Amino acid sequence: MTSVAIRLKELEEDELEEFIELWCERVGSGYEFVERIGKANDKGRDVIGFLTQAKHEGPWHLYQCKRKTRGSALGAPEALGELGKVFHYHSQGAYRTMPEKYVFVAPRGVTGPLQDLIFNPSDLKAALIANWDDYCAGSITQRRKIPLSPELKALIEGYEFGKVSHLSAAGLAKHPASLKALTQVLGLPPGDAPVGAAPDLLQAEEMEYIDQLRQVYGEARGTPFATADDVLADGMHGDHLREQRNRFFDATSFRLFHRDNTSVEALVEFEAEVHHGVVDVYRLPYGTRLERVGAVMRHASTMTCAIKGKLARIPVRQGMCHHLANEGLMKWIP
């Protein structure tokens, strides 16, 4: 993760905001939706995670991205200035509620004095009030200075500063919610999808290709199988069908992982690559349809299909062929 953290420190402002937007979509905080603002007149907000449809009239989290130059950590003066914006714009009605969580995203870290303030919330509150004239009054807007009015002071005194935290490059690099952002923003290859295994009971989602294979096995045996359960109980074809089910669900796990952590577009490209890789083998003449299934499985095992540079394991490539059959693109019973 060290090299990943280094690359995170080099992100430009727009890239960092995009990274955090993707990170928020995957972080598992129960966000109803995520909004990226991060531009001039953002009123102190770069990326927002809304927890309800009430948006700014309900609970929300704020992620303030602070990209610094090489070797420069986020310091207390700039951090206090950003906090001041939130209280000011809240007082002006830009958002009806204050954020339930305020996170400084500082890839290069925070200075020791700022860390001490964040770790001691009452000190952070006192520092914002004491240093308002120096760090906030002139930095909130270029049009005029914003004095610490009694209203603003009351808002600050009533806020729980334990809600303020920070994220560094090291923390982002090892966080599981970063996988999609690392792939899309940094172009890193995705990790390995968890291995999928077939449940004991047949599932509705697999019944299309299972029924096709039921007919394939019946043709090979010379007498039809009435149900898929009859195939599974058969001494010759039962184990073969169990292998196909495991491959199908391994490919299902692969699909879900890359849909959530890579991109839908990359997954579509991968599935098309599998299809184009096996379809010519599928179309060859065979003595039985079971021979066709076997030939396609063998060929799929030799292909070098990858997603974002990451080679898919053999059962995934094979299982994807059953998904193609399931979806009618390459049926085992044409």
PDB file of N, CA and C in Angstrom, residues 196-288:
ATOM      1  N   GLY A 196     -16.858 -17.688  -5.635  1.00  0.00           N
ATOM      2  CA  GLY A 196     -18.255 -18.015  -5.434  1.00  0.00           C
ATOM      3  C   GLY A 196     -18.474 -19.516  -5.478  1.00  0.00           C
ATOM      4  N   ALA A 197     -19.437 -19.985  -4.743  1.00  0.00           N
ATOM      5  CA  ALA A 197     -19.774 -21.412  -4.711  1.00  0.00           C
ATOM      6  C   ALA A 197     -21.280 -21.571  -4.829  1.00  0.00           C
ATOM      7  N   ALA A 198     -21.703 -22.643  -5.479  1.00  0.00           N
ATOM      8  CA  ALA A 198     -23.128 -22.877  -5.683  1.00  0.00           C
ATOM      9  C   ALA A 198     -23.808 -23.252  -4.373  1.00  0.00           C
ATOM     10  N   PRO A 199     -24.950 -22.657  -4.075  1.00  0.00           N
ATOM     11  CA  PRO A 199     -25.724 -23.102  -2.908  1.00  0.00           C
ATOM     12  C   PRO A 199     -26.287 -24.494  -3.145  1.00  0.00           C
ATOM     13  N   ASP A 200     -26.657 -25.159  -2.071  1.00  0.00           N
ATOM     14  CA  ASP A 200     -27.160 -26.529  -2.194  1.00  0.00           C
ATOM     15  C   ASP A 200     -28.425 -26.596  -3.034  1.00  0.00           C
ATOM     16  N   LEU A 201     -29.312 -25.645  -2.834  1.00  0.00           N
ATOM     17  CA  LEU A 201     -30.576 -25.646  -3.566  1.00  0.00           C
ATOM     18  C   LEU A 201     -30.452 -24.851  -4.862  1.00  0.00           C
ATOM     19  N   LEU A 202     -31.087 -25.331  -5.912  1.00  0.00           N
ATOM     20  CA  LEU A 202     -31.106 -24.617  -7.176  1.00  0.00           C
ATOM     21  C   LEU A 202     -31.780 -23.263  -6.998  1.00  0.00           C
ATOM     22  N   GLN A 203     -31.224 -22.234  -7.659  1.00  0.00           N
ATOM     23  CA  GLN A 203     -31.719 -20.871  -7.533  1.00  0.00           C
ATOM     24  C   GLN A 203     -32.434 -20.433  -8.811  1.00  0.00           C
ATOM     25  N   ALA A 204     -33.389 -19.534  -8.651  1.00  0.00           N
ATOM     26  CA  ALA A 204     -34.153 -19.058  -9.805  1.00  0.00           C
ATOM     27  C   ALA A 204     -33.252 -18.425 -10.852  1.00  0.00           C
ATOM     28  N   GLU A 205     -32.192 -17.745 -10.420  1.00  0.00           N
ATOM     29  CA  GLU A 205     -31.329 -17.020 -11.351  1.00  0.00           C
ATOM     30  C   GLU A 205     -30.550 -17.931 -12.296  1.00  0.00           C
ATOM     31  N   GLU A 206     -30.434 -19.223 -11.967  1.00  0.00           N
ATOM     32  CA  GLU A 206     -29.637 -20.135 -12.796  1.00  0.00           C
ATOM     33  C   GLU A 206     -30.479 -21.110 -13.613  1.00  0.00           C
ATOM     34  N   MET A 207     -31.790 -21.035 -13.508  1.00  0.00           N
ATOM     35  CA  MET A 207     -32.617 -22.096 -14.065  1.00  0.00           C
ATOM     36  C   MET A 207     -32.625 -22.151 -15.581  1.00  0.00           C
ATOM     37  N   GLU A 208     -32.340 -21.047 -16.258  1.00  0.00           N
ATOM     38  CA  GLU A 208     -32.353 -21.064 -17.724  1.00  0.00           C
ATOM     39  C   GLU A 208     -31.247 -21.963 -18.271  1.00  0.00           C
ATOM     40  N   TYR A 209     -30.000 -21.730 -17.850  1.00  0.00           N
ATOM     41  CA  TYR A 209     -28.925 -22.572 -18.384  1.00  0.00           C
ATOM     42  C   TYR A 209     -28.981 -23.982 -17.798  1.00  0.00           C
ATOM     43  N   ILE A 210     -29.469 -24.117 -16.567  1.00  0.00           N
ATOM     44  CA  ILE A 210     -29.613 -25.445 -15.958  1.00  0.00           C
ATOM     45  C   ILE A 210     -30.592 -26.294 -16.770  1.00  0.00           C
ATOM     46  N   ASP A 211     -31.698 -25.683 -17.188  1.00  0.00           N
ATOM     47  CA  ASP A 211     -32.666 -26.450 -17.976  1.00  0.00           C
ATOM     48  C   ASP A 211     -32.097 -26.823 -19.337  1.00  0.00           C
ATOM     49  N   GLN A 212     -31.282 -25.926 -19.893  1.00  0.00           N
ATOM     50  CA  GLN A 212     -30.622 -26.266 -21.161  1.00  0.00           C
ATOM     51  C   GLN A 212     -29.690 -27.461 -20.971  1.00  0.00           C
ATOM     52  N   LEU A 213     -28.914 -27.446 -19.869  1.00  0.00           N
ATOM     53  CA  LEU A 213     -28.000 -28.560 -19.616  1.00  0.00           C
ATOM     54  C   LEU A 213     -28.772 -29.845 -19.304  1.00  0.00           C
ATOM     55  N   ARG A 214     -29.912 -29.717 -18.665  1.00  0.00           N
ATOM     56  CA  ARG A 214     -30.736 -30.910 -18.421  1.00  0.00           C
ATOM     57  C   ARG A 214     -31.048 -31.626 -19.736  1.00  0.00           C
ATOM     58  N   GLN A 215     -31.369 -30.854 -20.750  1.00  0.00           N
ATOM     59  CA  GLN A 215     -31.665 -31.444 -22.058  1.00  0.00           C
ATOM     60  C   GLN A 215     -30.399 -31.995 -22.720  1.00  0.00           C
ATOM     61  N   VAL A 216     -29.278 -31.293 -22.516  1.00  0.00           N
ATOM     62  CA  VAL A 216     -27.994 -31.762 -23.069  1.00  0.00           C
ATOM     63  C   VAL A 216     -27.627 -33.116 -22.471  1.00  0.00           C
ATOM     64  N   TYR A 217     -27.764 -33.261 -21.164  1.00  0.00           N
ATOM     65  CA  TYR A 217     -27.435 -34.525 -20.515  1.00  0.00           C
ATOM     66  C   TYR A 217     -28.386 -35.634 -20.956  1.00  0.00           C
ATOM     67  N   GLY A 218     -29.649 -35.301 -21.129  1.00  0.00           N
ATOM     68  CA  GLY A 218     -30.610 -36.302 -21.582  1.00  0.00           C
ATOM     69  C   GLY A 218     -30.275 -36.809 -22.958  1.00  0.00           C
ATOM     70  N   GLU A 219     -29.862 -35.887 -23.841  1.00  0.00           N
ATOM     71  CA  GLU A 219     -29.451 -36.296 -25.186  1.00  0.00           C
ATOM     72  C   GLU A 219     -28.243 -37.220 -25.134  1.00  0.00           C
ATOM     73  N   ALA A 220     -27.262 -36.896 -24.292  1.00  0.00           N
ATOM     74  CA  ALA A 220     -26.055 -37.719 -24.182  1.00  0.00           C
ATOM     75  C   ALA A 220     -26.373 -39.096 -23.614  1.00  0.00           C
ATOM     76  N   ARG A 221     -27.331 -39.170 -22.678  1.00  0.00           N
ATOM     77  CA  ARG A 221     -27.687 -40.446 -22.065  1.00  0.00           C
ATOM     78  C   ARG A 221     -28.570 -41.295 -22.968  1.00  0.00           C
ATOM     79  N   GLY A 222     -29.320 -40.647 -23.837  1.00  0.00           N
ATOM     80  CA  GLY A 222     -30.232 -41.372 -24.709  1.00  0.00           C
ATOM     81  C   GLY A 222     -31.657 -41.378 -24.215  1.00  0.00           C
ATOM     82  N   THR A 223     -31.871 -40.968 -22.964  1.00  0.00           N
ATOM     83  CA  THR A 223     -33.217 -40.819 -22.401  1.00  0.00           C
ATOM     84  C   THR A 223     -33.255 -39.514 -21.632  1.00  0.00           C
ATOM     85  N   PRO A 224     -34.350 -38.769 -21.715  1.00  0.00           N
ATOM     86  CA  PRO A 224     -34.392 -37.445 -21.088  1.00  0.00           C
ATOM     87  C   PRO A 224     -34.424 -37.506 -19.570  1.00  0.00           C
ATOM     88  N   PHE A 225     -33.907 -36.451 -18.945  1.00  0.00           N
ATOM     89  CA  PHE A 225     -34.049 -36.254 -17.507  1.00  0.00           C
ATOM     90  C   PHE A 225     -35.280 -35.376 -17.284  1.00  0.00           C
ATOM     91  N   ALA A 226     -36.115 -35.748 -16.357  1.00  0.00           N
ATOM     92  CA  ALA A 226     -37.332 -34.980 -16.107  1.00  0.00           C
ATOM     93  C   ALA A 226     -37.037 -33.661 -15.398  1.00  0.00           C
ATOM     94  N   THR A 227     -36.075 -33.676 -14.474  1.00  0.00           N
ATOM     95  CA  THR A 227     -35.751 -32.474 -13.695  1.00  0.00           C
ATOM     96  C   THR A 227     -34.240 -32.348 -13.520  1.00  0.00           C
ATOM     97  N   ALA A 228     -33.813 -31.167 -13.107  1.00  0.00           N
ATOM     98  CA  ALA A 228     -32.396 -30.953 -12.816  1.00  0.00           C
ATOM     99  C   ALA A 228     -31.960 -31.782 -11.619  1.00  0.00           C
ATOM    100  N   ASP A 229     -32.856 -31.968 -10.666  1.00  0.00           N
ATOM    101  CA  ASP A 229     -32.528 -32.806  -9.513  1.00  0.00           C
ATOM    102  C   ASP A 229     -32.237 -34.236  -9.940  1.00  0.00           C
ATOM    103  N   ASP A 230     -32.915 -34.708 -10.972  1.00  0.00           N
ATOM    104  CA  ASP A 230     -32.638 -36.048 -11.496  1.00  0.00           C
ATOM    105  C   ASP A 230     -31.229 -36.110 -12.074  1.00  0.00           C
ATOM    106  N   VAL A 231     -30.800 -35.033 -12.711  1.00  0.00           N
ATOM    107  CA  VAL A 231     -29.431 -34.992 -13.248  1.00  0.00           C
ATOM    108  C   VAL A 231     -28.432 -35.047 -12.102  1.00  0.00           C
ATOM    109  N   LEU A 232     -28.675 -34.249 -11.060  1.00  0.00           N
ATOM    110  CA  LEU A 232     -27.751 -34.201  -9.934  1.00  0.00           C
ATOM    111  C   LEU A 232     -27.641 -35.546  -9.230  1.00  0.00           C
ATOM    112  N   ALA A 233     -28.676 -36.340  -9.299  1.00  0.00           N
ATOM    113  CA  ALA A 233     -28.654 -37.662  -8.674  1.00  0.00           C
ATOM    114  C   ALA A 233     -28.050 -38.731  -9.573  1.00  0.00           C
ATOM    115  N   ASP A 234     -27.751 -38.360 -10.810  1.00  0.00           N
ATOM    116  CA  ASP A 234     -27.221 -39.337 -11.765  1.00  0.00           C
ATOM    117  C   ASP A 234     -25.731 -39.577 -11.534  1.00  0.00           C
ATOM    118  N   GLY A 235     -25.322 -40.840 -11.583  1.00  0.00           N
ATOM    119  CA  GLY A 235     -23.924 -41.182 -11.326  1.00  0.00           C
ATOM    120  C   GLY A 235     -22.966 -40.693 -12.385  1.00  0.00           C
ATOM    121  N   MET A 236     -23.419 -40.523 -13.609  1.00  0.00           N
ATOM    122  CA  MET A 236     -22.531 -40.112 -14.685  1.00  0.00           C
ATOM    123  C   MET A 236     -22.491 -38.591 -14.858  1.00  0.00           C
ATOM    124  N   HIS A 237     -23.635 -37.941 -14.772  1.00  0.00           N
ATOM    125  CA  HIS A 237     -23.705 -36.507 -15.098  1.00  0.00           C
ATOM    126  C   HIS A 237     -23.862 -35.596 -13.886  1.00  0.00           C
ATOM    127  N   GLY A 238     -24.147 -36.158 -12.705  1.00  0.00           N
ATOM    128  CA  GLY A 238     -24.383 -35.314 -11.539  1.00  0.00           C
ATOM    129  C   GLY A 238     -23.196 -34.455 -11.157  1.00  0.00           C
ATOM    130  N   ASP A 239     -22.018 -35.056 -11.095  1.00  0.00           N
ATOM    131  CA  ASP A 239     -20.825 -34.285 -10.715  1.00  0.00           C
ATOM    132  C   ASP A 239     -20.500 -33.214 -11.750  1.00  0.00           C
ATOM    133  N   HIS A 240     -20.726 -33.544 -13.016  1.00  0.00           N
ATOM    134  CA  HIS A 240     -20.459 -32.574 -14.076  1.00  0.00           C
ATOM    135  C   HIS A 240     -21.349 -31.348 -13.910  1.00  0.00           C
ATOM    136  N   LEU A 241     -22.631 -31.567 -13.612  1.00  0.00           N
ATOM    137  CA  LEU A 241     -23.537 -30.441 -13.420  1.00  0.00           C
ATOM    138  C   LEU A 241     -23.148 -29.631 -12.178  1.00  0.00           C
ATOM    139  N   ARG A 242     -22.718 -30.295 -11.116  1.00  0.00           N
ATOM    140  CA  ARG A 242     -22.282 -29.560  -9.921  1.00  0.00           C
ATOM    141  C   ARG A 242     -21.087 -28.659 -10.236  1.00  0.00           C
ATOM    142  N   GLU A 243     -20.180 -29.151 -11.083  1.00  0.00           N
ATOM    143  CA  GLU A 243     -19.032 -28.319 -11.487  1.00  0.00           C
ATOM    144  C   GLU A 243     -19.499 -27.081 -12.250  1.00  0.00           C
ATOM    145  N   GLN A 244     -20.489 -27.276 -13.129  1.00  0.00           N
ATOM    146  CA  GLN A 244     -20.982 -26.135 -13.913  1.00  0.00           C
ATOM    147  C   GLN A 244     -21.659 -25.103 -13.005  1.00  0.00           C
ATOM    148  N   ARG A 245     -22.377 -25.568 -12.003  1.00  0.00           N
ATOM    149  CA  ARG A 245     -23.028 -24.650 -11.071  1.00  0.00           C
ATOM    150  C   ARG A 245     -21.987 -23.844 -10.282  1.00  0.00           C
ATOM    151  N   ASN A 246     -20.934 -24.490  -9.837  1.00  0.00           N
ATOM    152  CA  ASN A 246     -19.880 -23.766  -9.122  1.00  0.00           C
ATOM    153  C   ASN A 246     -19.230 -22.717 -10.024  1.00  0.00           C
ATOM    154  N   ARG A 247     -19.031 -23.063 -11.285  1.00  0.00           N
ATOM    155  CA  ARG A 247     -18.455 -22.100 -12.225  1.00  0.00           C
ATOM    156  C   ARG A 247     -19.397 -20.924 -12.434  1.00  0.00           C
ATOM    157  N   PHE A 248     -20.681 -21.202 -12.547  1.00  0.00           N
ATOM    158  CA  PHE A 248     -21.666 -20.148 -12.746  1.00  0.00           C
ATOM    159  C   PHE A 248     -21.655 -19.177 -11.569  1.00  0.00           C
ATOM    160  N   PHE A 249     -21.641 -19.709 -10.356  1.00  0.00           N
ATOM    161  CA  PHE A 249     -21.692 -18.827  -9.185  1.00  0.00           C
ATOM    162  C   PHE A 249     -20.345 -18.160  -8.907  1.00  0.00           C
ATOM    163  N   ASP A 250     -19.257 -18.756  -9.354  1.00  0.00           N
ATOM    164  CA  ASP A 250     -17.966 -18.071  -9.270  1.00  0.00           C
ATOM    165  C   ASP A 250     -17.985 -16.862 -10.197  1.00  0.00           C
ATOM    166  N   ALA A 251     -18.554 -17.034 -11.393  1.00  0.00           N
ATOM    167  CA  ALA A 251     -18.680 -15.912 -12.318  1.00  0.00           C
ATOM    168  C   ALA A 251     -19.655 -14.862 -11.775  1.00  0.00           C
ATOM    169  N   THR A 252     -20.698 -15.304 -11.067  1.00  0.00           N
ATOM    170  CA  THR A 252     -21.638 -14.361 -10.447  1.00  0.00           C
ATOM    171  C   THR A 252     -20.925 -13.500  -9.406  1.00  0.00           C
ATOM    172  N   SER A 253     -20.104 -14.128  -8.567  1.00  0.00           N
ATOM    173  CA  SER A 253     -19.337 -13.387  -7.569  1.00  0.00           C
ATOM    174  C   SER A 253     -18.402 -12.391  -8.241  1.00  0.00           C
ATOM    175  N   PHE A 254     -17.777 -12.810  -9.326  1.00  0.00           N
ATOM    176  CA  PHE A 254     -16.885 -11.949 -10.103  1.00  0.00           C
ATOM    177  C   PHE A 254     -17.643 -10.738 -10.640  1.00  0.00           C
ATOM    178  N   ARG A 255     -18.817 -10.991 -11.183  1.00  0.00           N
ATOM    179  CA  ARG A 255     -19.639  -9.910 -11.721  1.00  0.00           C
ATOM    180  C   ARG A 255     -19.987  -8.879 -10.644  1.00  0.00           C
ATOM    181  N   LEU A 256     -20.459  -9.345  -9.515  1.00  0.00           N
ATOM    182  CA  LEU A 256     -20.874  -8.444  -8.448  1.00  0.00           C
ATOM    183  C   LEU A 256     -19.699  -7.628  -7.921  1.00  0.00           C
ATOM    184  N   PHE A 257     -18.549  -8.282  -7.768  1.00  0.00           N
ATOM    185  CA  PHE A 257     -17.360  -7.608  -7.255  1.00  0.00           C
ATOM    186  C   PHE A 257     -16.941  -6.474  -8.186  1.00  0.00           C
ATOM    187  N   HIS A 258     -16.875  -6.766  -9.479  1.00  0.00           N
ATOM    188  CA  HIS A 258     -16.381  -5.753 -10.413  1.00  0.00           C
ATOM    189  C   HIS A 258     -17.436  -4.710 -10.750  1.00  0.00           C
ATOM    190  N   ARG A 259     -18.708  -5.056 -10.618  1.00  0.00           N
ATOM    191  CA  ARG A 259     -19.750  -4.044 -10.772  1.00  0.00           C
ATOM    192  C   ARG A 259     -19.613  -2.983  -9.693  1.00  0.00           C
ATOM    193  N   ASP A 260     -19.309  -3.427  -8.461  1.00  0.00           N
ATOM    194  CA  ASP A 260     -19.225  -2.511  -7.329  1.00  0.00           C
ATOM    195  C   ASP A 260     -17.858  -1.858  -7.174  1.00  0.00           C
ATOM    196  N   ASN A 261     -16.790  -2.529  -7.615  1.00  0.00           N
ATOM    197  CA  ASN A 261     -15.439  -2.060  -7.310  1.00  0.00           C
ATOM    198  C   ASN A 261     -14.610  -1.640  -8.514  1.00  0.00           C
ATOM    199  N   THR A 262     -15.057  -1.948  -9.711  1.00  0.00           N
ATOM    200  CA  THR A 262     -14.316  -1.530 -10.901  1.00  0.00           C
ATOM    201  C   THR A 262     -15.198  -0.574 -11.688  1.00  0.00           C
ATOM    202  N   SER A 263     -15.971  -1.095 -12.627  1.00  0.00           N
ATOM    203  CA  SER A 263     -16.969  -0.287 -13.325  1.00  0.00           C
ATOM    204  C   SER A 263     -17.840  -1.210 -14.152  1.00  0.00           C
ATOM    205  N   VAL A 264     -19.052  -0.777 -14.378  1.00  0.00           N
ATOM    206  CA  VAL A 264     -19.974  -1.556 -15.211  1.00  0.00           C
ATOM    207  C   VAL A 264     -19.422  -1.673 -16.622  1.00  0.00           C
ATOM    208  N   GLU A 265     -18.817  -0.586 -17.123  1.00  0.00           N
ATOM    209  CA  GLU A 265     -18.284  -0.596 -18.485  1.00  0.00           C
ATOM    210  C   GLU A 265     -17.179  -1.627 -18.650  1.00  0.00           C
ATOM    211  N   ALA A 266     -16.281  -1.712 -17.661  1.00  0.00           N
ATOM    212  CA  ALA A 266     -15.197  -2.694 -17.735  1.00  0.00           C
ATOM    213  C   ALA A 266     -15.749  -4.109 -17.690  1.00  0.00           C
ATOM    214  N   LEU A 267     -16.798  -4.329 -16.915  1.00  0.00           N
ATOM    215  CA  LEU A 267     -17.411  -5.648 -16.826  1.00  0.00           C
ATOM    216  C   LEU A 267     -18.063  -6.029 -18.151  1.00  0.00           C
ATOM    217  N   VAL A 268     -18.741  -5.098 -18.780  1.00  0.00           N
ATOM    218  CA  VAL A 268     -19.360  -5.360 -20.088  1.00  0.00           C
ATOM    219  C   VAL A 268     -18.294  -5.725 -21.113  1.00  0.00           C
ATOM    220  N   GLU A 269     -17.178  -5.004 -21.096  1.00  0.00           N
ATOM    221  CA  GLU A 269     -16.077  -5.308 -22.020  1.00  0.00           C
ATOM    222  C   GLU A 269     -15.523  -6.707 -21.775  1.00  0.00           C
ATOM    223  N   PHE A 270     -15.396  -7.081 -20.497  1.00  0.00           N
ATOM    224  CA  PHE A 270     -14.888  -8.411 -20.163  1.00  0.00           C
ATOM    225  C   PHE A 270     -15.825  -9.503 -20.671  1.00  0.00           C
ATOM    226  N   GLU A 271     -17.105  -9.348 -20.450  1.00  0.00           N
ATOM    227  CA  GLU A 271     -18.069 -10.356 -20.883  1.00  0.00           C
ATOM    228  C   GLU A 271     -18.086 -10.476 -22.403  1.00  0.00           C
ATOM    229  N   ALA A 272     -17.946  -9.343 -23.087  1.00  0.00           N
ATOM    230  CA  ALA A 272     -17.874  -9.384 -24.552  1.00  0.00           C
ATOM    231  C   ALA A 272     -16.609 -10.102 -25.005  1.00  0.00           C
ATOM    232  N   GLU A 273     -15.514  -9.913 -24.272  1.00  0.00           N
ATOM    233  CA  GLU A 273     -14.260 -10.586 -24.610  1.00  0.00           C
ATOM    234  C   GLU A 273     -14.397 -12.103 -24.470  1.00  0.00           C
ATOM    235  N   VAL A 274     -15.060 -12.541 -23.404  1.00  0.00           N
ATOM    236  CA  VAL A 274     -15.303 -13.971 -23.236  1.00  0.00           C
ATOM    237  C   VAL A 274     -16.151 -14.506 -24.380  1.00  0.00           C
ATOM    238  N   HIS A 275     -17.206 -13.776 -24.703  1.00  0.00           N
ATOM    239  CA  HIS A 275     -18.107 -14.208 -25.774  1.00  0.00           C
ATOM    240  C   HIS A 275     -17.370 -14.354 -27.099  1.00  0.00           C
ATOM    241  N   HIS A 276     -16.618 -13.334 -27.474  1.00  0.00           N
ATOM    242  CA  HIS A 276     -15.891 -13.387 -28.744  1.00  0.00           C
ATOM    243  C   HIS A 276     -14.800 -14.457 -28.721  1.00  0.00           C
ATOM    244  N   GLY A 277     -14.273 -14.734 -27.522  1.00  0.00           N
ATOM    245  CA  GLY A 277     -13.215 -15.733 -27.423  1.00  0.00           C
ATOM    246  C   GLY A 277     -13.678 -17.164 -27.612  1.00  0.00           C
ATOM    247  N   VAL A 278     -14.957 -17.443 -27.262  1.00  0.00           N
ATOM    248  CA  VAL A 278     -15.441 -18.838 -27.318  1.00  0.00           C
ATOM    249  C   VAL A 278     -16.460 -19.095 -28.408  1.00  0.00           C
ATOM    250  N   VAL A 279     -17.030 -18.051 -28.995  1.00  0.00           N
ATOM    251  CA  VAL A 279     -18.173 -18.266 -29.878  1.00  0.00           C
ATOM    252  C   VAL A 279     -17.822 -19.072 -31.125  1.00  0.00           C
ATOM    253  N   ASP A 280     -16.609 -18.909 -31.659  1.00  0.00           N
ATOM    254  CA  ASP A 280     -16.239 -19.692 -32.844  1.00  0.00           C
ATOM    255  C   ASP A 280     -16.105 -21.170 -32.513  1.00  0.00           C
ATOM    256  N   VAL A 281     -15.601 -21.472 -31.312  1.00  0.00           N
ATOM    257  CA  VAL A 281     -15.537 -22.869 -30.858  1.00  0.00           C
ATOM    258  C   VAL A 281     -16.948 -23.406 -30.650  1.00  0.00           C
ATOM    259  N   TYR A 282     -17.809 -22.586 -30.115  1.00  0.00           N
ATOM    260  CA  TYR A 282     -19.207 -22.968 -29.887  1.00  0.00           C
ATOM    261  C   TYR A 282     -19.903 -23.344 -31.193  1.00  0.00           C
ATOM    262  N   ARG A 283     -19.579 -22.639 -32.282  1.00  0.00           N
ATOM    263  CA  ARG A 283     -20.288 -22.826 -33.556  1.00  0.00           C
ATOM    264  C   ARG A 283     -19.791 -24.011 -34.375  1.00  0.00           C
ATOM    265  N   LEU A 284     -18.703 -24.646 -33.968  1.00  0.00           N
ATOM    266  CA  LEU A 284     -18.198 -25.815 -34.705  1.00  0.00           C
ATOM    267  C   LEU A 284     -19.192 -26.974 -34.622  1.00  0.00           C
ATOM    268  N   PRO A 285     -19.161 -27.882 -35.600  1.00  0.00           N
ATOM    269  CA  PRO A 285     -20.058 -29.050 -35.530  1.00  0.00           C
ATOM    270  C   PRO A 285     -19.553 -30.074 -34.506  1.00  0.00           C
ATOM    271  N   TYR A 286     -20.499 -30.674 -33.766  1.00  0.00           N
ATOM    272  CA  TYR A 286     -20.153 -31.676 -32.754  1.00  0.00           C
ATOM    273  C   TYR A 286     -21.116 -32.861 -32.858  1.00  0.00           C
ATOM    274  N   GLY A 287     -20.645 -34.021 -32.400  1.00  0.00           N
ATOM    275  CA  GLY A 287     -21.492 -35.204 -32.409  1.00  0.00           C
ATOM    276  C   GLY A 287     -22.665 -35.070 -31.463  1.00  0.00           C
ATOM    277  N   THR A 288     -22.421 -34.459 -30.286  1.00  0.00           N
ATOM    278  CA  THR A 288     -23.490 -34.208 -29.316  1.00  0.00           C
ATOM    279  C   THR A 288     -23.331 -32.809 -28.754  1.00  0.00           C
TER     280      THR A 288
END
